[in-house]
XYZ file of C-alpha atoms in Angstrom:
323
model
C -32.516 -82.599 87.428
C -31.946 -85.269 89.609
C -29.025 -86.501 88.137
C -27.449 -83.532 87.423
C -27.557 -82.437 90.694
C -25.697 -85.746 92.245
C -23.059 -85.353 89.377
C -22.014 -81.848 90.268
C -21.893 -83.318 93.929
C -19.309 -85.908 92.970
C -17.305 -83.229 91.253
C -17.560 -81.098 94.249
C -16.253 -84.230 96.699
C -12.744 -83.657 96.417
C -12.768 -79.447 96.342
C -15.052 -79.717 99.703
C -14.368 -83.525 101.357
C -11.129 -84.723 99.741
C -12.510 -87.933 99.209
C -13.439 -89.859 96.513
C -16.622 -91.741 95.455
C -16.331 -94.448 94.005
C -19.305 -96.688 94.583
C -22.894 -95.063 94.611
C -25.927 -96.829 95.865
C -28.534 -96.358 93.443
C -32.582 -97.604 93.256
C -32.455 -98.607 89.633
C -32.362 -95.149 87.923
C -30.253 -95.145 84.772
C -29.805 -91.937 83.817
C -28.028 -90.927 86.699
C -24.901 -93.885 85.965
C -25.061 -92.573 82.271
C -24.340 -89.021 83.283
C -21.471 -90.499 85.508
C -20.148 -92.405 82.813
C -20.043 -89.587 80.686
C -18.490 -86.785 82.722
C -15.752 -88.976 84.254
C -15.529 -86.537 87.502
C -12.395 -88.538 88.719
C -11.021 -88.877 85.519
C -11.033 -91.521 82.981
C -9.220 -93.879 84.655
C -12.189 -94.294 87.659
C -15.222 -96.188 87.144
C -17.454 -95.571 89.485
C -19.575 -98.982 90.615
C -23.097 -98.832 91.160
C -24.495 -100.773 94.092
C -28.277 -101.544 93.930
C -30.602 -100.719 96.890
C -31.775 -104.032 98.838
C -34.676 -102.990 99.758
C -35.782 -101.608 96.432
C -34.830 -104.847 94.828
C -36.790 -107.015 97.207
C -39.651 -104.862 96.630
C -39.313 -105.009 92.874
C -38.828 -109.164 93.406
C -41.992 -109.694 95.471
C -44.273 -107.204 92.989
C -43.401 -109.579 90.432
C -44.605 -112.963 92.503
C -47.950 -110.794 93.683
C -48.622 -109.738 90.116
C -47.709 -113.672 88.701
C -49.950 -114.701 91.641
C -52.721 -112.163 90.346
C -52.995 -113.836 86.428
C -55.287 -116.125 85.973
C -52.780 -117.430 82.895
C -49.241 -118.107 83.193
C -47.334 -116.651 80.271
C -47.415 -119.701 78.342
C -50.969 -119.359 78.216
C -52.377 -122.020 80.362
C -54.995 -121.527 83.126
C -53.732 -121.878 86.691
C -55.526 -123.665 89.046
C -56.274 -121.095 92.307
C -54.707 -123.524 94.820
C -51.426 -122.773 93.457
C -52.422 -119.026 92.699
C -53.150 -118.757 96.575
C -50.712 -120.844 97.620
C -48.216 -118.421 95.933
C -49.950 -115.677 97.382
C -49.623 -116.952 100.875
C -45.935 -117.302 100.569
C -44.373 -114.253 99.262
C -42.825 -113.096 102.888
C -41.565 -116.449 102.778
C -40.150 -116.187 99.128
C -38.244 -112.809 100.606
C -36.873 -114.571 103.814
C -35.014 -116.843 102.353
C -33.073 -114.210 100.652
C -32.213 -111.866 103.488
C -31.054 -114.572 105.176
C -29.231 -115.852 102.521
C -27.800 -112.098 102.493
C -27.159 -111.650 106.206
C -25.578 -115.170 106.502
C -23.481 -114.931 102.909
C -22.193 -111.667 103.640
C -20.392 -112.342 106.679
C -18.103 -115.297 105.818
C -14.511 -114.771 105.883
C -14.070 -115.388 102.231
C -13.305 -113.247 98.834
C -15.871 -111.157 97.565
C -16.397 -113.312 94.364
C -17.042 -116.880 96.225
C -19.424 -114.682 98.633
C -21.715 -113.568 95.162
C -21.361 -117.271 93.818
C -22.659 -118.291 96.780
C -25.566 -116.085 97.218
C -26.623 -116.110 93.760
C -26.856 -120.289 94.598
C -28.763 -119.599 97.411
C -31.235 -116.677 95.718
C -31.693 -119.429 92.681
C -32.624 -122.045 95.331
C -35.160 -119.875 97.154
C -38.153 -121.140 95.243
C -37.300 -124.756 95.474
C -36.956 -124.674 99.293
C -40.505 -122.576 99.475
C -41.891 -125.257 97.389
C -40.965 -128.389 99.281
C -38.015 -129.225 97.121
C -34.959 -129.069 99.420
C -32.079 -131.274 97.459
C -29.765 -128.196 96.950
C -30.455 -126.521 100.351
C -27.406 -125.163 102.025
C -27.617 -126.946 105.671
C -27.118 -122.998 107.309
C -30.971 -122.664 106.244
C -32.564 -126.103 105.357
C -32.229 -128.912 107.460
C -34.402 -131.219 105.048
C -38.288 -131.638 104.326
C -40.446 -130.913 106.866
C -43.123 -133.650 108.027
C -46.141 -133.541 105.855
C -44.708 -131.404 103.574
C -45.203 -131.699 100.245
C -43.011 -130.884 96.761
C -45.589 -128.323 94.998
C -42.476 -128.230 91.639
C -43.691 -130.884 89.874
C -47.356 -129.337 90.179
C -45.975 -126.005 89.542
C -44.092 -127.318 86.209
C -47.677 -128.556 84.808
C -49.674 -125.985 84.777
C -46.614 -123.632 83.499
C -46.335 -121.024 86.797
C -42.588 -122.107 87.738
C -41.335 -120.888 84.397
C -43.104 -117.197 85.293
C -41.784 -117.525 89.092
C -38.400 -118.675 88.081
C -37.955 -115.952 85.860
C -38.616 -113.498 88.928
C -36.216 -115.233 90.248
C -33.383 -115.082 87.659
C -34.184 -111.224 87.155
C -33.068 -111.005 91.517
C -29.899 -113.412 91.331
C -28.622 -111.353 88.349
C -28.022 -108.479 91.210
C -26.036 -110.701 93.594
C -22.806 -108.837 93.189
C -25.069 -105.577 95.048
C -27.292 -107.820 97.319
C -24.009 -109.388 98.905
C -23.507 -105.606 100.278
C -26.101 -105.457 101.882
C -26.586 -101.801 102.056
C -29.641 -99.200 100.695
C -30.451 -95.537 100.438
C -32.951 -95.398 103.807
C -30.778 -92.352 105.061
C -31.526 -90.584 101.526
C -35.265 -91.562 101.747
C -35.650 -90.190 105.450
C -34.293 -87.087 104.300
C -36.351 -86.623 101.935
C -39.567 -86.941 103.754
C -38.242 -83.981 106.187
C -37.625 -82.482 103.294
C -40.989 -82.371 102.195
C -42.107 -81.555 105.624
C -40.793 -78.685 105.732
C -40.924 -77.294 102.283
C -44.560 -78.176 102.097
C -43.890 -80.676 99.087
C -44.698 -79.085 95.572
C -47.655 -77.361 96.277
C -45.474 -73.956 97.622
C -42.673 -71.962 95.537
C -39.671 -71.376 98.086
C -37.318 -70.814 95.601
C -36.668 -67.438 95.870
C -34.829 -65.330 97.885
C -32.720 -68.421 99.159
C -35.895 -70.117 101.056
C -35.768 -73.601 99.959
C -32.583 -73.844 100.648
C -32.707 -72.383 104.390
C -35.319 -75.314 104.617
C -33.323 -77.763 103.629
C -30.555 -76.758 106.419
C -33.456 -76.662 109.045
C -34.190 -80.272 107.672
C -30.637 -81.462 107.838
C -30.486 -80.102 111.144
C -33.507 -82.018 112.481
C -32.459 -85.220 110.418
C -29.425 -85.166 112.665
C -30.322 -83.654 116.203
C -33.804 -84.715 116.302
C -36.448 -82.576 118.827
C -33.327 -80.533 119.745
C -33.058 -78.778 116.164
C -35.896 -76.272 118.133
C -32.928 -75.383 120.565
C -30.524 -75.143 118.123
C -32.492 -73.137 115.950
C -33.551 -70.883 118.596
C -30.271 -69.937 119.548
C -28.905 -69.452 116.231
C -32.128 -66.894 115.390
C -32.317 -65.026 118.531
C -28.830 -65.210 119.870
C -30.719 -66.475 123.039
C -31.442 -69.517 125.159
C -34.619 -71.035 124.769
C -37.791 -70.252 127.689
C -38.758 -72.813 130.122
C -41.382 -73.680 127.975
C -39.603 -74.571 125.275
C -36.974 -76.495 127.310
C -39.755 -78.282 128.890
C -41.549 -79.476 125.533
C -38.293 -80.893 124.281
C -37.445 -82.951 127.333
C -40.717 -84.552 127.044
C -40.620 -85.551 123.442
C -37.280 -86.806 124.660
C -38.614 -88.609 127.237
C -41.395 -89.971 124.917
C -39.135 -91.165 122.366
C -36.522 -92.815 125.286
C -39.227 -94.627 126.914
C -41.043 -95.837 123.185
C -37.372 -97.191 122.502
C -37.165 -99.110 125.544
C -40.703 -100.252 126.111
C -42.354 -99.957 122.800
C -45.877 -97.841 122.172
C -47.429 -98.639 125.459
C -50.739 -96.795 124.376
C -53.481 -99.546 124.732
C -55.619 -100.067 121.507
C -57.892 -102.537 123.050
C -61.673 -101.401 122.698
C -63.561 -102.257 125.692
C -67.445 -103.358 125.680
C -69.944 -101.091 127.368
C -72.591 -102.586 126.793
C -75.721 -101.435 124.820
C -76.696 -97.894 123.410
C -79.733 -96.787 125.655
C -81.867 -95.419 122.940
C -82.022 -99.048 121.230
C -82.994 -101.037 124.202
C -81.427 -103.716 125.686
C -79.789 -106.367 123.844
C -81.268 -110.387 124.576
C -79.574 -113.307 124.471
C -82.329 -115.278 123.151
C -84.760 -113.357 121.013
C -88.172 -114.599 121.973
C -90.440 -115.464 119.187
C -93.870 -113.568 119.275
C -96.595 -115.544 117.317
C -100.007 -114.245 116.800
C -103.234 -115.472 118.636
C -105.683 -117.442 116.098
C -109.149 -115.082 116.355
C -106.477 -112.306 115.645
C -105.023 -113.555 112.885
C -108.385 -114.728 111.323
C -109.921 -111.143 111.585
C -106.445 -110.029 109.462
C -107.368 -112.011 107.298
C -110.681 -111.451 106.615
C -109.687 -107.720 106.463
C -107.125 -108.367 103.971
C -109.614 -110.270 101.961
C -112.064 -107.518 102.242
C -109.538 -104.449 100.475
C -108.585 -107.321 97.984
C -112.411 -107.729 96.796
C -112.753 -104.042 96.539
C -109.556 -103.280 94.905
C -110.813 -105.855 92.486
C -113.795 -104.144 91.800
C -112.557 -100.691 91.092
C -110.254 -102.113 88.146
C -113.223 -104.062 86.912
C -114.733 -100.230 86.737
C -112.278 -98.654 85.648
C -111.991 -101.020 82.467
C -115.604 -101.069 82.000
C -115.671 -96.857 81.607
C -112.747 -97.451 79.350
C-alpha cells in the first residue's frame, strides 16, 4: 500500500507540480525503489536515486554497538571480558558523534561530490579507532592527538575478538556515505504522520467512508503548517464566520506559550521541595536512640518464656503418649 501510493504520487508530479523527482529520501524500505524501478514514471531514461535517512541510519548503527555490547560472546565465539562490554556501552553517543560531525564538517567543503563521500567514508571508518584511543589516521578538523592518560583499548579489543563485531557495524554505516554526505531525512514525513494519527484516531476507527479520512488528513496538513491557528482557519472555512473572543483568546495564548518556550525554554520548575515529615508517622530523628531493656525485666521474660516452653513440651510428650 505504501508504496503504491508514493508511486502514483511521482506519476502525478508533473500533471499537478511540473516538476520532477528525481531523488527520494527513503528509511531503508525496498519495495518502494523496486516499484520505482519498475514503472519508470519519468521514463526509461530517469533513474531515480535513493537517498537514505540519517537519522534512521544512525539509529540502525548504534542498535548494532548496544546489541554487540549486550553478548556475552563475540561472534567468533570467545567470551568478552565486561570491562570492554561496558566500556562499549558507555560510549555509543560517542561512537555517533564522531559521525555527525564528520557529516556536518564533510558536507560543507567546497569540493566535488565524490572527494566529499571519499572523505567521509575515511572519517566514518576511523570513528572507532579515535573512540578507542587510537588516533594515527585522525583528520586534525576532529582529533588533535591522544588525550593525557588515555589509553589505546584496539589492541585489547583485537584479543578477545569484539573489534571484528564493532568494525563490521562499522563497515555496514560507511557503505551509505554517498546518502550520509546529504545530510538530509524524512522528519517532515514522520511529523505528519503523528498528526495524522491524531486526528484519525490511529487504526482503532474506520473513517474511510464517505470521504472522512481524507477531510482529516487536510485538517492535519492544515495544522502541520499553520500550527494553533488551523482552529481559525477552520472556523472560518465551516461557518463562513470569524471566530468568538474566546476562541481568539485561546489561540493567542498557546501562541504566547509556544513564543516564550522558544525563547526561554520550559520555565516550569520540576524541583520537589522538602516539607518535612508526614504527621501521622511522627517526627523523624536524627539520631535514633537505642532503647535497651532493664535487667529484673528482662529476667522475668525470660523466665516466662521458659515457663510456655516447659509446658509446650509437655503437651507433645502427651500427645505421643495417647498415640
Amino acid at each position: 500500500m505504501e508504496s503504491s501510493i508514493i508511486v502514483e504520487g511521482f506519476k502525478e508530479s508533473i500533471p499537478m507540480h511540473n516538476i520532477i523527482y528525481d531523488k527520494l529520501i527513503g528509511d531503508g524500505d525496498s519495495s518502494v525503489m523496486k516499484n520505482l524501478n519498475l514503472t519508470k514514471p519519468y521514463g526509461p531514461d530517469l533513474n531515480i536515486k535513493k537517498i537514505e535517512c540519517t537519522n534512521h541510519l544512525l539509529r540502525n548503527y548504534i542498535n548494532r554497538i548496544r546489541e554487540i555490547a549486550g553478548r556475552r560472546k563475540c561472534t567468533n565465539g570467545n567470551i568478552v571480558p565486561g570491562v570492554q562490554r561496558t566500556f562499549l556501552k558507555n560510549n555509543l553517543l560517542r561512537l555517533r558523534y564522531a559521525v555527525t560531525e564528520a557529516i556536518k564538517f564533510r558536507s560543507k567543503m567546497k569540493i566535488n561530490t565524490t572527494e566529499k563521500i571519499k572523505l567521509l567514508k575515511s572519517d566514518i571508518l576511523n570513528g572507532p579507532y579515535h573512540v578507542f584511543g587510537y588516533h594515527t589516521h585522525c583528520a586534525q578538523y576532529f582529533c588533535m592527538g591522544p588525550k593525557d592518560s588515555e589509553n589505546n583499548l584496539v589492541p585489547d579489543l583485537e584479543k578477545s575478538g569484539l573489534w571484528n563485531d564493532i568494525l563490521a557495524a562499522r563497515n555496514l554505516l560507511a557503505y551509505h556515505s554517498s546518502s550520509l554526505i546529504h545530510n538530509v531525512n524524512n522528519n517532515c514525513v514522520e511529523n505528519f504522520n503523528s498528526v495524522v494519527a491524531k486526528y484519525v484516531g490511529g487504526k482503532r476507527i474506520n473513517f474511510s467512508l464517505k470521504g472522512s479520512y481524507q477531510t482529516r488528513c487536510h485538517i492535519a496538513l492544515t495544522s502541520l503548517n499553520t500550527g494553533s491557528s488551523h482552529i481559525s482557519i477552520l472556523h472560518k472555512k465551516m461557518t463562513k464566520a470569524s471566530p468568538g473572543v474566546f476562541t481568539k483568546r485561546f489561540i493567542e495564548q498557546r501562541k504566547t506559550k509556544l513564543r516564550r518556550q522558544q525563547l526561554f525554554g520550559n520555565t516550569k520548575s520540576t524541583k520537589k521541595t522538602y516539607i518535612g515529615p508526614d504527621r501521622d508517622y511522627g517526627c523523624i530523628q536524627e539520631e535514633p536512640q537505642i532503647l535497651d531493656m532493664e535487667p529484673k525485666e528482662f529476667n522475668i521474660k525470660k523466665l516466662q518464656f521458659l515457663e510456655r516452653l516447659s509446658k509446650t513440651n509437655e503437651e507433645i510428650k502427651t500427645i505421643e503418649k495417647s498415640v
